[in-house]
Amino acid sequence: MRKMVKIVRGANRGAETGHMNRPVMYLDFDGVLNAFPNTGIVNYSDVGHVELVPDPDGYRTDLYSAKRAFPLDKTAVIDFGRRGFHELHWSDELAGKLYALARNGMLDLRWLSTWQPYTEMLGDRLGWDDSVVSSVFWHDPNTHEGRVMQKLDLIMNEIGKQRERVERGYDAHAIIWVDDGAINNRTITALIHTKLASPLLLISPDSRIGISRRQMELIYDFVNHPPTTPCVTYSCPWDEKGHVIGNSEEDDSVVMMD
């Protein structure tokens, strides 16, 4: 039997009234805020500061440049005891921008990450109050049941909730999903063939830098001026500014990914 999805922390939920009609963002952590640069090419401290550097294929890339990457100026270690420790590297500027949107009531920000049992620890390191940023139970952390498909199922569930809002006569909330791995050809194809009640923004960062500056600008634009009709907008490492890839369940477009 499929588990019920529960929001377990955070009183900062949107009301039914139109003036609280802020987008809902589901946010991954690893590869999104916690970046994994190729340390054979650059140091963590280089990210957001260097210009063109050689990539593994011998080409020169501006991926780590100031115009694309936020500097990874924060680090922390989370100790899991016998399970070892995990080192985190993130941008205080990027984390601050996302948190400010939630704190100021512009965004309903929810963790959707395999860090699910430990998002309170992440919030402590990032300086995020769990009354502002909530966490979603979406898989069993002991058996790992649900980790393969449950993220997509949860987004589909959210789309269904927004359809229900429209049926009850309320405006639908726009949806933002940020994930470096779970947003792929299979999940995108499923989403563009789903009947939407509100715009959906998919952000797939390059895990070497996390959310890029261009992608953060796209998030700002989407939060402040969402599309006027239900559609799927997709941003990926090779198209950070994003483009519309589908707008109805009858849309036959398919996005091919490398």
CSV table of C-alpha atoms in Angstrom, one decimal:
chain,number,residue,atom,x,y,z
A,1,MET,CA,0.0,0.0,0.0
A,2,ARG,CA,1.4,3.4,-0.9
A,3,LYS,CA,2.2,5.6,2.1
A,4,MET,CA,0.4,8.9,2.6
A,5,VAL,CA,2.6,12.0,2.0
A,6,LYS,CA,2.8,14.1,5.2
A,7,ILE,CA,4.2,17.5,5.8
A,8,VAL,CA,5.8,17.1,9.2
A,9,ARG,CA,7.3,20.5,10.1
A,10,GLY,CA,6.6,24.1,9.4
A,11,ALA,CA,3.6,26.2,10.2
A,12,ASN,CA,4.2,28.4,7.1
A,13,ARG,CA,1.5,26.8,4.9
A,14,GLY,CA,-0.5,28.8,2.4
A,15,ALA,CA,-4.1,29.8,3.1
A,16,GLU,CA,-7.0,29.4,0.8
A,17,THR,CA,-7.2,33.1,0.1
A,18,GLY,CA,-5.7,34.6,-3.1
A,19,HIS,CA,-3.3,36.9,-1.4
A,20,MET,CA,-1.4,33.9,0.0
A,21,ASN,CA,-1.3,32.2,-3.4
A,22,ARG,CA,2.5,31.7,-3.4
A,23,PRO,CA,4.3,29.0,-5.4
A,24,VAL,CA,5.2,25.7,-3.7
A,25,MET,CA,8.8,24.7,-4.0
A,26,TYR,CA,10.1,21.1,-3.5
A,27,LEU,CA,13.9,21.3,-2.9
A,28,ASP,CA,16.6,18.7,-3.0
A,29,PHE,CA,19.9,19.2,-1.2
A,30,ASP,CA,22.8,17.2,-2.6
A,31,GLY,CA,23.8,18.6,-6.0
A,32,VAL,CA,21.4,21.5,-5.5
A,33,LEU,CA,22.7,23.4,-2.4
A,34,ASN,CA,25.4,21.0,-1.4
A,35,ALA,CA,27.7,21.1,-4.5
A,36,PHE,CA,30.3,18.6,-5.8
A,37,PRO,CA,32.8,20.3,-8.0
A,38,ASN,CA,35.4,18.3,-9.8
A,39,THR,CA,38.2,18.8,-7.3
A,40,GLY,CA,40.7,17.4,-9.8
A,41,ILE,CA,40.1,20.7,-11.7
A,42,VAL,CA,39.2,23.3,-9.1
A,43,ASN,CA,39.1,23.6,-5.3
A,44,TYR,CA,35.9,24.3,-3.4
A,45,SER,CA,37.2,27.8,-2.8
A,46,ASP,CA,37.6,28.3,-6.5
A,47,VAL,CA,33.9,27.9,-7.4
A,48,GLY,CA,32.4,31.2,-8.2
A,49,HIS,CA,35.7,32.9,-8.7
A,50,VAL,CA,37.7,31.3,-11.5
A,51,GLU,CA,36.9,31.9,-15.2
A,52,LEU,CA,37.7,29.4,-18.0
A,53,VAL,CA,39.2,26.1,-16.8
A,54,PRO,CA,39.8,22.8,-18.6
A,55,ASP,CA,37.0,20.2,-18.2
A,56,PRO,CA,37.7,16.4,-18.2
A,57,ASP,CA,37.3,16.3,-22.0
A,58,GLY,CA,40.0,18.9,-22.5
A,59,TYR,CA,37.6,21.8,-23.4
A,60,ARG,CA,37.5,25.0,-21.4
A,61,THR,CA,34.4,25.7,-19.4
A,62,ASP,CA,33.1,28.7,-17.6
A,63,LEU,CA,31.0,26.5,-15.3
A,64,TYR,CA,32.8,27.6,-12.2
A,65,SER,CA,32.9,31.3,-13.1
A,66,ALA,CA,31.4,34.1,-11.1
A,67,LYS,CA,28.8,34.7,-13.8
A,68,ARG,CA,27.4,31.1,-13.5
A,69,ALA,CA,28.3,29.8,-10.0
A,70,PHE,CA,27.6,31.0,-6.5
A,71,PRO,CA,30.8,30.8,-4.4
A,72,LEU,CA,30.9,27.8,-2.0
A,73,ASP,CA,31.9,29.8,1.0
A,74,LYS,CA,30.3,27.7,3.7
A,75,THR,CA,31.2,24.3,5.0
A,76,ALA,CA,30.1,22.0,7.7
A,77,VAL,CA,30.5,18.4,8.8
A,78,ILE,CA,27.6,16.3,10.0
A,79,ASP,CA,28.7,13.4,12.2
A,80,PHE,CA,26.5,10.2,12.0
A,81,GLY,CA,28.6,8.3,14.6
A,82,ARG,CA,29.2,4.7,13.5
A,83,ARG,CA,27.8,5.6,10.0
A,84,GLY,CA,30.6,8.1,9.4
A,85,PHE,CA,30.4,11.8,8.6
A,86,HIS,CA,29.3,13.9,5.7
A,87,GLU,CA,31.0,17.1,4.6
A,88,LEU,CA,28.8,19.9,3.2
A,89,HIS,CA,29.8,22.8,0.9
A,90,TRP,CA,27.3,25.4,0.0
A,91,SER,CA,26.9,29.1,-0.9
A,92,ASP,CA,25.6,31.4,1.9
A,93,GLU,CA,24.4,33.8,-0.8
A,94,LEU,CA,22.3,31.2,-2.6
A,95,ALA,CA,20.9,29.7,0.6
A,96,GLY,CA,20.1,33.2,1.8
A,97,LYS,CA,18.2,34.1,-1.4
A,98,LEU,CA,16.0,30.9,-1.2
A,99,TYR,CA,15.4,31.4,2.5
A,100,ALA,CA,14.5,35.0,2.1
A,101,LEU,CA,11.8,34.1,-0.4
A,102,ALA,CA,10.3,31.7,2.1
A,103,ARG,CA,10.7,34.0,5.1
A,104,ASN,CA,9.1,36.9,3.3
A,105,GLY,CA,6.0,34.8,2.3
A,106,MET,CA,6.9,34.6,-1.4
A,107,LEU,CA,7.5,30.9,-1.5
A,108,ASP,CA,6.2,27.8,0.4
A,109,LEU,CA,9.6,26.0,0.7
A,110,ARG,CA,9.6,22.3,1.4
A,111,TRP,CA,12.6,19.8,1.6
A,112,LEU,CA,12.2,16.9,-0.8
A,113,SER,CA,15.6,15.1,-0.3
A,114,THR,CA,17.1,11.8,0.7
A,115,TRP,CA,18.3,13.8,3.7
A,116,GLN,CA,14.6,13.5,4.9
A,117,PRO,CA,15.4,12.2,8.4
A,118,TYR,CA,18.1,14.9,8.9
A,119,THR,CA,16.7,18.1,7.3
A,120,GLU,CA,16.5,19.6,10.8
A,121,MET,CA,20.3,19.3,10.9
A,122,LEU,CA,20.5,20.9,7.5
A,123,GLY,CA,18.4,23.7,8.7
A,124,ASP,CA,20.6,24.3,11.7
A,125,ARG,CA,23.7,24.5,9.5
A,126,LEU,CA,22.0,26.8,6.9
A,127,GLY,CA,20.3,29.0,9.5
A,128,TRP,CA,16.9,28.1,8.3
A,129,ASP,CA,14.0,28.0,10.8
A,130,ASP,CA,11.8,25.0,10.5
A,131,SER,CA,8.8,27.2,11.1
A,132,VAL,CA,9.6,28.7,7.7
A,133,VAL,CA,10.9,25.7,5.8
A,134,SER,CA,9.1,22.4,6.2
A,135,SER,CA,10.1,18.8,5.3
A,136,VAL,CA,8.2,16.1,3.4
A,137,PHE,CA,8.2,12.4,4.4
A,138,TRP,CA,8.4,10.6,1.0
A,139,HIS,CA,10.3,7.4,1.6
A,140,ASP,CA,11.1,5.0,4.4
A,141,PRO,CA,14.7,5.8,5.6
A,142,ASN,CA,15.2,2.3,7.0
A,143,THR,CA,13.9,0.1,4.1
A,144,HIS,CA,14.4,2.8,1.5
A,145,GLU,CA,10.9,1.9,0.1
A,146,GLY,CA,9.7,4.7,-2.2
A,147,ARG,CA,13.1,6.2,-3.1
A,148,VAL,CA,12.9,5.1,-6.8
A,149,MET,CA,9.5,6.6,-7.8
A,150,GLN,CA,8.2,8.5,-4.8
A,151,LYS,CA,9.5,11.9,-5.7
A,152,LEU,CA,7.7,11.9,-9.0
A,153,ASP,CA,4.6,10.5,-7.2
A,154,LEU,CA,4.7,13.3,-4.7
A,155,ILE,CA,4.9,16.0,-7.4
A,156,MET,CA,2.0,14.3,-9.2
A,157,ASN,CA,0.1,14.4,-5.9
A,158,GLU,CA,0.8,18.1,-5.6
A,159,ILE,CA,-0.5,18.7,-9.2
A,160,GLY,CA,-3.6,16.8,-8.2
A,161,LYS,CA,-4.1,19.0,-5.1
A,162,GLN,CA,-3.9,22.1,-7.3
A,163,ARG,CA,-6.5,20.7,-9.7
A,164,GLU,CA,-8.7,20.2,-6.6
A,165,ARG,CA,-8.2,23.8,-5.6
A,166,VAL,CA,-9.5,25.0,-9.0
A,167,GLU,CA,-12.5,22.7,-8.7
A,168,ARG,CA,-13.3,24.3,-5.3
A,169,GLY,CA,-13.1,27.7,-6.9
A,170,TYR,CA,-9.7,28.8,-5.6
A,171,ASP,CA,-6.6,29.8,-7.6
A,172,ALA,CA,-4.0,27.1,-8.1
A,173,HIS,CA,-0.5,27.5,-6.7
A,174,ALA,CA,2.4,27.3,-9.1
A,175,ILE,CA,4.8,24.5,-8.4
A,176,ILE,CA,8.7,24.5,-8.5
A,177,TRP,CA,10.7,21.3,-8.3
A,178,VAL,CA,14.5,21.5,-7.9
A,179,ASP,CA,16.5,18.3,-8.2
A,180,ASP,CA,19.7,17.4,-9.9
A,181,GLY,CA,18.9,13.7,-10.5
A,182,ALA,CA,15.2,12.9,-10.2
A,183,ILE,CA,14.3,15.3,-13.0
A,184,ASN,CA,15.1,13.2,-16.0
A,185,ASN,CA,13.6,12.1,-19.3
A,186,ARG,CA,11.2,9.6,-17.6
A,187,THR,CA,9.9,12.1,-15.0
A,188,ILE,CA,9.7,15.0,-17.5
A,189,THR,CA,7.8,12.9,-20.0
A,190,ALA,CA,5.3,11.9,-17.3
A,191,LEU,CA,4.8,15.5,-16.2
A,192,ILE,CA,4.3,17.0,-19.6
A,193,HIS,CA,1.5,14.5,-20.2
A,194,THR,CA,-0.2,15.4,-17.0
A,195,LYS,CA,-3.1,17.8,-16.9
A,196,LEU,CA,-1.9,20.8,-15.0
A,197,ALA,CA,-3.9,23.4,-13.2
A,198,SER,CA,-1.0,25.8,-12.6
A,199,PRO,CA,2.5,26.5,-14.1
A,200,LEU,CA,5.3,24.0,-13.2
A,201,LEU,CA,9.0,25.0,-13.1
A,202,LEU,CA,11.6,22.2,-13.2
A,203,ILE,CA,15.1,23.1,-12.2
A,204,SER,CA,17.8,20.5,-12.8
A,205,PRO,CA,21.1,22.0,-11.6
A,206,ASP,CA,24.6,20.9,-12.5
A,207,SER,CA,25.7,19.0,-9.3
A,208,ARG,CA,29.2,20.5,-9.6
A,209,ILE,CA,27.9,24.0,-8.7
A,210,GLY,CA,24.3,23.4,-7.6
A,211,ILE,CA,21.7,26.0,-8.5
A,212,SER,CA,23.3,28.5,-10.9
A,213,ARG,CA,23.0,32.2,-10.9
A,214,ARG,CA,20.9,32.0,-14.1
A,215,GLN,CA,18.6,29.4,-12.6
A,216,MET,CA,18.2,31.5,-9.4
A,217,GLU,CA,17.1,34.4,-11.7
A,218,LEU,CA,14.6,32.1,-13.3
A,219,ILE,CA,13.2,31.1,-9.9
A,220,TYR,CA,12.9,34.8,-9.0
A,221,ASP,CA,11.1,35.5,-12.3
A,222,PHE,CA,8.8,32.5,-11.8
A,223,VAL,CA,7.9,33.5,-8.2
A,224,ASN,CA,7.2,37.1,-9.1
A,225,HIS,CA,5.7,36.7,-12.6
A,226,PRO,CA,4.6,33.0,-13.1
A,227,PRO,CA,3.2,32.1,-16.5
A,228,THR,CA,-0.4,33.0,-17.0
A,229,THR,CA,-1.4,29.5,-18.2
A,230,PRO,CA,-0.5,26.0,-17.0
A,231,CYS,CA,2.7,24.9,-18.6
A,232,VAL,CA,6.0,23.1,-17.8
A,233,THR,CA,9.1,25.2,-17.9
A,234,TYR,CA,12.4,23.3,-17.8
A,235,SER,CA,15.9,24.5,-16.9
A,236,CYS,CA,19.0,22.3,-17.1
A,237,PRO,CA,22.8,22.7,-17.1
A,238,TRP,CA,22.9,23.3,-20.8
A,239,ASP,CA,19.8,25.5,-20.9
A,240,GLU,CA,19.9,27.4,-17.6
A,241,LYS,CA,17.5,30.1,-18.6
A,242,GLY,CA,14.9,27.4,-19.4
A,243,HIS,CA,12.1,27.1,-21.9
A,244,VAL,CA,8.5,25.8,-22.1
A,245,ILE,CA,8.5,22.1,-23.0
A,246,GLY,CA,4.8,21.2,-22.5
A,247,ASN,CA,1.4,22.8,-21.7
A,248,SER,CA,-1.2,20.1,-21.5
A,249,GLU,CA,-1.8,16.3,-21.3
A,250,GLU,CA,-2.3,16.3,-25.0
A,251,ASP,CA,1.2,17.7,-25.7
A,252,ASP,CA,3.2,15.1,-27.6
A,253,SER,CA,6.6,16.7,-27.1
A,254,VAL,CA,9.3,14.5,-25.6
A,255,VAL,CA,12.5,15.9,-24.1
A,256,MET,CA,15.6,13.8,-24.9
A,257,MET,CA,18.3,14.1,-22.3
A,258,ASP,CA,22.0,13.1,-22.5
